[in-house]
Amino acid sequence: MAHEEVLKNPPPTLVPLKGIKERLIFKHYKPRELDVAREFIRRGILKGEYYFNVLLKPPERPREAWESEEEYNVWQFLRSKEIDCVCITDTAIYLIEFKDRVRNSAIGQLQNYYDLFVEQYKPTLPVKLMIVAGEDDPQVRRSAEKRGIEVVVLGIPTYMRRYFRGIPP
């Protein structure tokens, strides 16, 4: 299903990546988050079209008199939010946050992204939230699930757990 059919306001840069299993490299991901993202895609847990680093516009504000156009554009870029991944399936749109382990920060990020995504992209399918993590934190997972956030734990140990087990990074 093409994104034009499910998003009333698709951005011009929202293009599915072909061969994402091989080319999944993004500079804003931490190394362990990138490992989690690659493993999630490799396992084929969620079938759909994947879009990575989906930008959400910052709040509109007038340019200050002392700001150059370039300074204003830098401010806009630095204040924009970035969803790790959006997956469009036949039945829903998933906003996905990748983490090395289930973290509180992912809950807040996804809740904020949800509001901005619905406002800016005007989806026609239901929007669901998902945390994909390498390692579990049961307390945080329960909190996320209470808020309707799906949590997928892949069983990839964090750096510290690997270190203490003597497993190379």
mmCIF file of the C-alpha atoms, coordinates in Angstrom:
data_MODEL
# 
_entry.id   MODEL 
# 
loop_
_atom_site.group_PDB 
_atom_site.id 
_atom_site.type_symbol 
_atom_site.label_atom_id 
_atom_site.label_alt_id 
_atom_site.label_comp_id 
_atom_site.label_asym_id 
_atom_site.label_entity_id 
_atom_site.label_seq_id 
_atom_site.pdbx_PDB_ins_code 
_atom_site.Cartn_x 
_atom_site.Cartn_y 
_atom_site.Cartn_z 
_atom_site.occupancy 
_atom_site.B_iso_or_equiv 
_atom_site.pdbx_formal_charge 
_atom_site.auth_seq_id 
_atom_site.auth_comp_id 
_atom_site.auth_asym_id 
_atom_site.auth_atom_id 
_atom_site.pdbx_PDB_model_num 
ATOM 1   C CA . MET A 1 1   ? 0.000  0.000   0.000  1.00 0.00 ? 1   MET A CA 1 
ATOM 2   C CA . ALA A 1 2   ? 1.476  3.335   -1.037 1.00 0.00 ? 2   ALA A CA 1 
ATOM 3   C CA . HIS A 1 3   ? 1.930  6.002   1.600  1.00 0.00 ? 3   HIS A CA 1 
ATOM 4   C CA . GLU A 1 4   ? -0.168 8.439   -0.468 1.00 0.00 ? 4   GLU A CA 1 
ATOM 5   C CA . GLU A 1 5   ? -3.227 6.293   0.270  1.00 0.00 ? 5   GLU A CA 1 
ATOM 6   C CA . VAL A 1 6   ? -2.840 6.349   4.050  1.00 0.00 ? 6   VAL A CA 1 
ATOM 7   C CA . LEU A 1 7   ? -1.328 9.787   4.699  1.00 0.00 ? 7   LEU A CA 1 
ATOM 8   C CA . LYS A 1 8   ? -3.319 12.824  3.601  1.00 0.00 ? 8   LYS A CA 1 
ATOM 9   C CA . ASN A 1 9   ? -0.226 15.000  3.928  1.00 0.00 ? 9   ASN A CA 1 
ATOM 10  C CA . PRO A 1 10  ? 2.826  12.885  2.970  1.00 0.00 ? 10  PRO A CA 1 
ATOM 11  C CA . PRO A 1 11  ? 6.151  14.698  2.894  1.00 0.00 ? 11  PRO A CA 1 
ATOM 12  C CA . PRO A 1 12  ? 8.130  14.635  -0.338 1.00 0.00 ? 12  PRO A CA 1 
ATOM 13  C CA . THR A 1 13  ? 10.983 12.754  1.353  1.00 0.00 ? 13  THR A CA 1 
ATOM 14  C CA . LEU A 1 14  ? 8.880  9.804   2.591  1.00 0.00 ? 14  LEU A CA 1 
ATOM 15  C CA . VAL A 1 15  ? 10.142 7.120   0.222  1.00 0.00 ? 15  VAL A CA 1 
ATOM 16  C CA . PRO A 1 16  ? 10.444 3.425   1.099  1.00 0.00 ? 16  PRO A CA 1 
ATOM 17  C CA . LEU A 1 17  ? 13.974 2.078   1.144  1.00 0.00 ? 17  LEU A CA 1 
ATOM 18  C CA . LYS A 1 18  ? 14.740 -0.896  -1.058 1.00 0.00 ? 18  LYS A CA 1 
ATOM 19  C CA . GLY A 1 19  ? 17.202 -3.412  0.331  1.00 0.00 ? 19  GLY A CA 1 
ATOM 20  C CA . ILE A 1 20  ? 16.966 -1.974  3.839  1.00 0.00 ? 20  ILE A CA 1 
ATOM 21  C CA . LYS A 1 21  ? 18.421 -5.066  5.470  1.00 0.00 ? 21  LYS A CA 1 
ATOM 22  C CA . GLU A 1 22  ? 21.769 -4.333  3.841  1.00 0.00 ? 22  GLU A CA 1 
ATOM 23  C CA . ARG A 1 23  ? 21.695 -0.527  3.922  1.00 0.00 ? 23  ARG A CA 1 
ATOM 24  C CA . LEU A 1 24  ? 20.327 0.203   7.380  1.00 0.00 ? 24  LEU A CA 1 
ATOM 25  C CA . ILE A 1 25  ? 22.874 2.735   8.651  1.00 0.00 ? 25  ILE A CA 1 
ATOM 26  C CA . PHE A 1 26  ? 21.839 5.991   10.299 1.00 0.00 ? 26  PHE A CA 1 
ATOM 27  C CA . LYS A 1 27  ? 24.048 8.468   12.068 1.00 0.00 ? 27  LYS A CA 1 
ATOM 28  C CA . HIS A 1 28  ? 21.568 9.416   14.806 1.00 0.00 ? 28  HIS A CA 1 
ATOM 29  C CA . TYR A 1 29  ? 21.204 5.822   16.048 1.00 0.00 ? 29  TYR A CA 1 
ATOM 30  C CA . LYS A 1 30  ? 23.434 4.643   18.855 1.00 0.00 ? 30  LYS A CA 1 
ATOM 31  C CA . PRO A 1 31  ? 25.392 1.513   17.812 1.00 0.00 ? 31  PRO A CA 1 
ATOM 32  C CA . ARG A 1 32  ? 23.245 -0.847  19.936 1.00 0.00 ? 32  ARG A CA 1 
ATOM 33  C CA . GLU A 1 33  ? 20.027 0.748   18.659 1.00 0.00 ? 33  GLU A CA 1 
ATOM 34  C CA . LEU A 1 34  ? 21.234 0.140   15.127 1.00 0.00 ? 34  LEU A CA 1 
ATOM 35  C CA . ASP A 1 35  ? 21.875 -3.521  16.021 1.00 0.00 ? 35  ASP A CA 1 
ATOM 36  C CA . VAL A 1 36  ? 18.330 -3.746  17.388 1.00 0.00 ? 36  VAL A CA 1 
ATOM 37  C CA . ALA A 1 37  ? 16.856 -2.127  14.261 1.00 0.00 ? 37  ALA A CA 1 
ATOM 38  C CA . ARG A 1 38  ? 18.748 -4.459  11.938 1.00 0.00 ? 38  ARG A CA 1 
ATOM 39  C CA . GLU A 1 39  ? 17.716 -7.526  13.933 1.00 0.00 ? 39  GLU A CA 1 
ATOM 40  C CA . PHE A 1 40  ? 14.064 -6.422  14.020 1.00 0.00 ? 40  PHE A CA 1 
ATOM 41  C CA . ILE A 1 41  ? 14.046 -6.041  10.226 1.00 0.00 ? 41  ILE A CA 1 
ATOM 42  C CA . ARG A 1 42  ? 15.932 -9.315  9.730  1.00 0.00 ? 42  ARG A CA 1 
ATOM 43  C CA . ARG A 1 43  ? 13.394 -11.271 11.803 1.00 0.00 ? 43  ARG A CA 1 
ATOM 44  C CA . GLY A 1 44  ? 10.470 -9.887  9.798  1.00 0.00 ? 44  GLY A CA 1 
ATOM 45  C CA . ILE A 1 45  ? 8.345  -9.321  12.907 1.00 0.00 ? 45  ILE A CA 1 
ATOM 46  C CA . LEU A 1 46  ? 6.233  -6.567  11.344 1.00 0.00 ? 46  LEU A CA 1 
ATOM 47  C CA . LYS A 1 47  ? 5.375  -6.766  7.643  1.00 0.00 ? 47  LYS A CA 1 
ATOM 48  C CA . GLY A 1 48  ? 4.965  -3.453  5.851  1.00 0.00 ? 48  GLY A CA 1 
ATOM 49  C CA . GLU A 1 49  ? 6.753  -0.533  4.217  1.00 0.00 ? 49  GLU A CA 1 
ATOM 50  C CA . TYR A 1 50  ? 9.486  0.954   6.420  1.00 0.00 ? 50  TYR A CA 1 
ATOM 51  C CA . TYR A 1 51  ? 10.493 4.604   6.545  1.00 0.00 ? 51  TYR A CA 1 
ATOM 52  C CA . PHE A 1 52  ? 13.424 5.635   8.737  1.00 0.00 ? 52  PHE A CA 1 
ATOM 53  C CA . ASN A 1 53  ? 14.325 8.963   10.358 1.00 0.00 ? 53  ASN A CA 1 
ATOM 54  C CA . VAL A 1 54  ? 10.914 10.499  9.689  1.00 0.00 ? 54  VAL A CA 1 
ATOM 55  C CA . LEU A 1 55  ? 11.137 14.226  10.463 1.00 0.00 ? 55  LEU A CA 1 
ATOM 56  C CA . LEU A 1 56  ? 8.466  16.105  12.358 1.00 0.00 ? 56  LEU A CA 1 
ATOM 57  C CA . LYS A 1 57  ? 8.392  19.852  11.841 1.00 0.00 ? 57  LYS A CA 1 
ATOM 58  C CA . PRO A 1 58  ? 9.257  22.109  14.785 1.00 0.00 ? 58  PRO A CA 1 
ATOM 59  C CA . PRO A 1 59  ? 6.774  24.704  16.024 1.00 0.00 ? 59  PRO A CA 1 
ATOM 60  C CA . GLU A 1 60  ? 6.290  27.608  13.649 1.00 0.00 ? 60  GLU A CA 1 
ATOM 61  C CA . ARG A 1 61  ? 7.838  30.881  14.751 1.00 0.00 ? 61  ARG A CA 1 
ATOM 62  C CA . PRO A 1 62  ? 8.664  34.089  12.917 1.00 0.00 ? 62  PRO A CA 1 
ATOM 63  C CA . ARG A 1 63  ? 12.270 34.763  12.070 1.00 0.00 ? 63  ARG A CA 1 
ATOM 64  C CA . GLU A 1 64  ? 13.879 37.213  14.471 1.00 0.00 ? 64  GLU A CA 1 
ATOM 65  C CA . ALA A 1 65  ? 15.174 40.489  13.006 1.00 0.00 ? 65  ALA A CA 1 
ATOM 66  C CA . TRP A 1 66  ? 18.755 39.668  14.059 1.00 0.00 ? 66  TRP A CA 1 
ATOM 67  C CA . GLU A 1 67  ? 18.676 36.143  12.511 1.00 0.00 ? 67  GLU A CA 1 
ATOM 68  C CA . SER A 1 68  ? 19.987 35.387  9.075  1.00 0.00 ? 68  SER A CA 1 
ATOM 69  C CA . GLU A 1 69  ? 18.019 32.953  6.909  1.00 0.00 ? 69  GLU A CA 1 
ATOM 70  C CA . GLU A 1 70  ? 20.704 30.336  7.540  1.00 0.00 ? 70  GLU A CA 1 
ATOM 71  C CA . GLU A 1 71  ? 20.536 30.774  11.340 1.00 0.00 ? 71  GLU A CA 1 
ATOM 72  C CA . TYR A 1 72  ? 16.750 30.460  11.226 1.00 0.00 ? 72  TYR A CA 1 
ATOM 73  C CA . ASN A 1 73  ? 16.978 27.261  9.156  1.00 0.00 ? 73  ASN A CA 1 
ATOM 74  C CA . VAL A 1 74  ? 19.546 25.788  11.560 1.00 0.00 ? 74  VAL A CA 1 
ATOM 75  C CA . TRP A 1 75  ? 17.225 26.589  14.485 1.00 0.00 ? 75  TRP A CA 1 
ATOM 76  C CA . GLN A 1 76  ? 14.329 24.917  12.676 1.00 0.00 ? 76  GLN A CA 1 
ATOM 77  C CA . PHE A 1 77  ? 16.420 21.817  11.972 1.00 0.00 ? 77  PHE A CA 1 
ATOM 78  C CA . LEU A 1 78  ? 17.726 21.549  15.541 1.00 0.00 ? 78  LEU A CA 1 
ATOM 79  C CA . ARG A 1 79  ? 14.196 21.825  16.970 1.00 0.00 ? 79  ARG A CA 1 
ATOM 80  C CA . SER A 1 80  ? 12.677 19.212  14.655 1.00 0.00 ? 80  SER A CA 1 
ATOM 81  C CA . LYS A 1 81  ? 11.862 15.779  16.043 1.00 0.00 ? 81  LYS A CA 1 
ATOM 82  C CA . GLU A 1 82  ? 12.828 12.532  14.329 1.00 0.00 ? 82  GLU A CA 1 
ATOM 83  C CA . ILE A 1 83  ? 10.896 9.269   14.576 1.00 0.00 ? 83  ILE A CA 1 
ATOM 84  C CA . ASP A 1 84  ? 13.272 6.301   14.375 1.00 0.00 ? 84  ASP A CA 1 
ATOM 85  C CA . CYS A 1 85  ? 10.942 4.359   12.112 1.00 0.00 ? 85  CYS A CA 1 
ATOM 86  C CA . VAL A 1 86  ? 7.433  4.451   10.645 1.00 0.00 ? 86  VAL A CA 1 
ATOM 87  C CA . CYS A 1 87  ? 6.010  1.191   9.307  1.00 0.00 ? 87  CYS A CA 1 
ATOM 88  C CA . ILE A 1 88  ? 2.863  1.262   7.191  1.00 0.00 ? 88  ILE A CA 1 
ATOM 89  C CA . THR A 1 89  ? 0.955  -2.036  7.150  1.00 0.00 ? 89  THR A CA 1 
ATOM 90  C CA . ASP A 1 90  ? -2.409 -2.861  5.584  1.00 0.00 ? 90  ASP A CA 1 
ATOM 91  C CA . THR A 1 91  ? -4.229 -2.191  8.860  1.00 0.00 ? 91  THR A CA 1 
ATOM 92  C CA . ALA A 1 92  ? -2.211 0.416   10.801 1.00 0.00 ? 92  ALA A CA 1 
ATOM 93  C CA . ILE A 1 93  ? 0.719  2.811   10.881 1.00 0.00 ? 93  ILE A CA 1 
ATOM 94  C CA . TYR A 1 94  ? 3.358  2.015   13.514 1.00 0.00 ? 94  TYR A CA 1 
ATOM 95  C CA . LEU A 1 95  ? 5.624  4.637   15.030 1.00 0.00 ? 95  LEU A CA 1 
ATOM 96  C CA . ILE A 1 96  ? 8.662  2.698   16.239 1.00 0.00 ? 96  ILE A CA 1 
ATOM 97  C CA . GLU A 1 97  ? 11.393 3.707   18.664 1.00 0.00 ? 97  GLU A CA 1 
ATOM 98  C CA . PHE A 1 98  ? 14.506 1.491   18.815 1.00 0.00 ? 98  PHE A CA 1 
ATOM 99  C CA . LYS A 1 99  ? 16.335 1.179   22.156 1.00 0.00 ? 99  LYS A CA 1 
ATOM 100 C CA . ASP A 1 100 ? 19.109 -1.024  23.522 1.00 0.00 ? 100 ASP A CA 1 
ATOM 101 C CA . ARG A 1 101 ? 16.763 -1.852  26.412 1.00 0.00 ? 101 ARG A CA 1 
ATOM 102 C CA . VAL A 1 102 ? 13.201 -0.875  27.256 1.00 0.00 ? 102 VAL A CA 1 
ATOM 103 C CA . ARG A 1 103 ? 13.538 2.692   28.574 1.00 0.00 ? 103 ARG A CA 1 
ATOM 104 C CA . ASN A 1 104 ? 11.238 5.308   30.103 1.00 0.00 ? 104 ASN A CA 1 
ATOM 105 C CA . SER A 1 105 ? 12.429 7.840   27.533 1.00 0.00 ? 105 SER A CA 1 
ATOM 106 C CA . ALA A 1 106 ? 10.882 5.821   24.698 1.00 0.00 ? 106 ALA A CA 1 
ATOM 107 C CA . ILE A 1 107 ? 7.413  6.153   26.261 1.00 0.00 ? 107 ILE A CA 1 
ATOM 108 C CA . GLY A 1 108 ? 7.580  9.942   26.348 1.00 0.00 ? 108 GLY A CA 1 
ATOM 109 C CA . GLN A 1 109 ? 9.133  10.188  22.904 1.00 0.00 ? 109 GLN A CA 1 
ATOM 110 C CA . LEU A 1 110 ? 6.438  8.036   21.303 1.00 0.00 ? 110 LEU A CA 1 
ATOM 111 C CA . GLN A 1 111 ? 3.583  9.873   23.017 1.00 0.00 ? 111 GLN A CA 1 
ATOM 112 C CA . ASN A 1 112 ? 4.929  13.188  21.742 1.00 0.00 ? 112 ASN A CA 1 
ATOM 113 C CA . TYR A 1 113 ? 5.612  11.792  18.266 1.00 0.00 ? 113 TYR A CA 1 
ATOM 114 C CA . TYR A 1 114 ? 2.066  10.435  18.071 1.00 0.00 ? 114 TYR A CA 1 
ATOM 115 C CA . ASP A 1 115 ? 0.484  13.871  18.534 1.00 0.00 ? 115 ASP A CA 1 
ATOM 116 C CA . LEU A 1 116 ? 2.851  15.569  16.084 1.00 0.00 ? 116 LEU A CA 1 
ATOM 117 C CA . PHE A 1 117 ? 2.586  12.783  13.489 1.00 0.00 ? 117 PHE A CA 1 
ATOM 118 C CA . VAL A 1 118 ? -1.229 12.815  13.491 1.00 0.00 ? 118 VAL A CA 1 
ATOM 119 C CA . GLU A 1 119 ? -1.273 16.617  13.291 1.00 0.00 ? 119 GLU A CA 1 
ATOM 120 C CA . GLN A 1 120 ? 1.284  16.885  10.476 1.00 0.00 ? 120 GLN A CA 1 
ATOM 121 C CA . TYR A 1 121 ? 0.668  13.774  8.341  1.00 0.00 ? 121 TYR A CA 1 
ATOM 122 C CA . LYS A 1 122 ? -3.094 13.307  8.858  1.00 0.00 ? 122 LYS A CA 1 
ATOM 123 C CA . PRO A 1 123 ? -3.095 9.496   8.565  1.00 0.00 ? 123 PRO A CA 1 
ATOM 124 C CA . THR A 1 124 ? -6.203 7.614   7.433  1.00 0.00 ? 124 THR A CA 1 
ATOM 125 C CA . LEU A 1 125 ? -5.212 4.369   9.202  1.00 0.00 ? 125 LEU A CA 1 
ATOM 126 C CA . PRO A 1 126 ? -4.979 3.942   12.986 1.00 0.00 ? 126 PRO A CA 1 
ATOM 127 C CA . VAL A 1 127 ? -1.601 4.953   14.424 1.00 0.00 ? 127 VAL A CA 1 
ATOM 128 C CA . LYS A 1 128 ? 0.001  2.516   16.879 1.00 0.00 ? 128 LYS A CA 1 
ATOM 129 C CA . LEU A 1 129 ? 3.109  2.954   19.003 1.00 0.00 ? 129 LEU A CA 1 
ATOM 130 C CA . MET A 1 130 ? 5.887  0.387   19.389 1.00 0.00 ? 130 MET A CA 1 
ATOM 131 C CA . ILE A 1 131 ? 9.122  0.125   21.331 1.00 0.00 ? 131 ILE A CA 1 
ATOM 132 C CA . VAL A 1 132 ? 11.616 -2.374  19.928 1.00 0.00 ? 132 VAL A CA 1 
ATOM 133 C CA . ALA A 1 133 ? 14.357 -3.153  22.420 1.00 0.00 ? 133 ALA A CA 1 
ATOM 134 C CA . GLY A 1 134 ? 17.265 -5.511  22.720 1.00 0.00 ? 134 GLY A CA 1 
ATOM 135 C CA . GLU A 1 135 ? 16.765 -6.134  26.427 1.00 0.00 ? 135 GLU A CA 1 
ATOM 136 C CA . ASP A 1 136 ? 13.741 -6.035  28.721 1.00 0.00 ? 136 ASP A CA 1 
ATOM 137 C CA . ASP A 1 137 ? 12.963 -3.906  31.766 1.00 0.00 ? 137 ASP A CA 1 
ATOM 138 C CA . PRO A 1 138 ? 9.711  -5.418  33.095 1.00 0.00 ? 138 PRO A CA 1 
ATOM 139 C CA . GLN A 1 139 ? 8.645  -2.342  35.094 1.00 0.00 ? 139 GLN A CA 1 
ATOM 140 C CA . VAL A 1 140 ? 9.031  0.009   32.162 1.00 0.00 ? 140 VAL A CA 1 
ATOM 141 C CA . ARG A 1 141 ? 7.467  -2.532  29.766 1.00 0.00 ? 141 ARG A CA 1 
ATOM 142 C CA . ARG A 1 142 ? 4.350  -2.787  31.976 1.00 0.00 ? 142 ARG A CA 1 
ATOM 143 C CA . SER A 1 143 ? 4.112  0.994   32.115 1.00 0.00 ? 143 SER A CA 1 
ATOM 144 C CA . ALA A 1 144 ? 4.358  1.228   28.316 1.00 0.00 ? 144 ALA A CA 1 
ATOM 145 C CA . GLU A 1 145 ? 1.780  -1.504  27.779 1.00 0.00 ? 145 GLU A CA 1 
ATOM 146 C CA . LYS A 1 146 ? -0.649 0.249   30.169 1.00 0.00 ? 146 LYS A CA 1 
ATOM 147 C CA . ARG A 1 147 ? -0.423 3.239   27.820 1.00 0.00 ? 147 ARG A CA 1 
ATOM 148 C CA . GLY A 1 148 ? -1.187 1.133   24.754 1.00 0.00 ? 148 GLY A CA 1 
ATOM 149 C CA . ILE A 1 149 ? 2.411  0.957   23.524 1.00 0.00 ? 149 ILE A CA 1 
ATOM 150 C CA . GLU A 1 150 ? 3.389  -2.408  22.085 1.00 0.00 ? 150 GLU A CA 1 
ATOM 151 C CA . VAL A 1 151 ? 6.791  -3.616  23.277 1.00 0.00 ? 151 VAL A CA 1 
ATOM 152 C CA . VAL A 1 152 ? 8.963  -6.067  21.334 1.00 0.00 ? 152 VAL A CA 1 
ATOM 153 C CA . VAL A 1 153 ? 12.011 -7.438  23.160 1.00 0.00 ? 153 VAL A CA 1 
ATOM 154 C CA . LEU A 1 154 ? 14.558 -9.164  20.916 1.00 0.00 ? 154 LEU A CA 1 
ATOM 155 C CA . GLY A 1 155 ? 16.815 -10.677 23.583 1.00 0.00 ? 155 GLY A CA 1 
ATOM 156 C CA . ILE A 1 156 ? 19.980 -8.827  22.529 1.00 0.00 ? 156 ILE A CA 1 
ATOM 157 C CA . PRO A 1 157 ? 22.065 -8.113  25.642 1.00 0.00 ? 157 PRO A CA 1 
ATOM 158 C CA . THR A 1 158 ? 23.133 -4.538  26.323 1.00 0.00 ? 158 THR A CA 1 
ATOM 159 C CA . TYR A 1 159 ? 26.776 -3.535  26.281 1.00 0.00 ? 159 TYR A CA 1 
ATOM 160 C CA . MET A 1 160 ? 27.070 -3.678  30.089 1.00 0.00 ? 160 MET A CA 1 
ATOM 161 C CA . ARG A 1 161 ? 25.503 -7.143  30.310 1.00 0.00 ? 161 ARG A CA 1 
ATOM 162 C CA . ARG A 1 162 ? 27.826 -8.356  27.554 1.00 0.00 ? 162 ARG A CA 1 
ATOM 163 C CA . TYR A 1 163 ? 30.804 -6.792  29.354 1.00 0.00 ? 163 TYR A CA 1 
ATOM 164 C CA . PHE A 1 164 ? 30.039 -8.534  32.640 1.00 0.00 ? 164 PHE A CA 1 
ATOM 165 C CA . ARG A 1 165 ? 29.556 -11.858 30.858 1.00 0.00 ? 165 ARG A CA 1 
ATOM 166 C CA . GLY A 1 166 ? 32.906 -11.445 29.088 1.00 0.00 ? 166 GLY A CA 1 
ATOM 167 C CA . ILE A 1 167 ? 31.299 -11.285 25.624 1.00 0.00 ? 167 ILE A CA 1 
ATOM 168 C CA . PRO A 1 168 ? 33.176 -9.017  23.193 1.00 0.00 ? 168 PRO A CA 1 
ATOM 169 C CA . PRO A 1 169 ? 31.265 -5.903  21.996 1.00 0.00 ? 169 PRO A CA 1 
# 
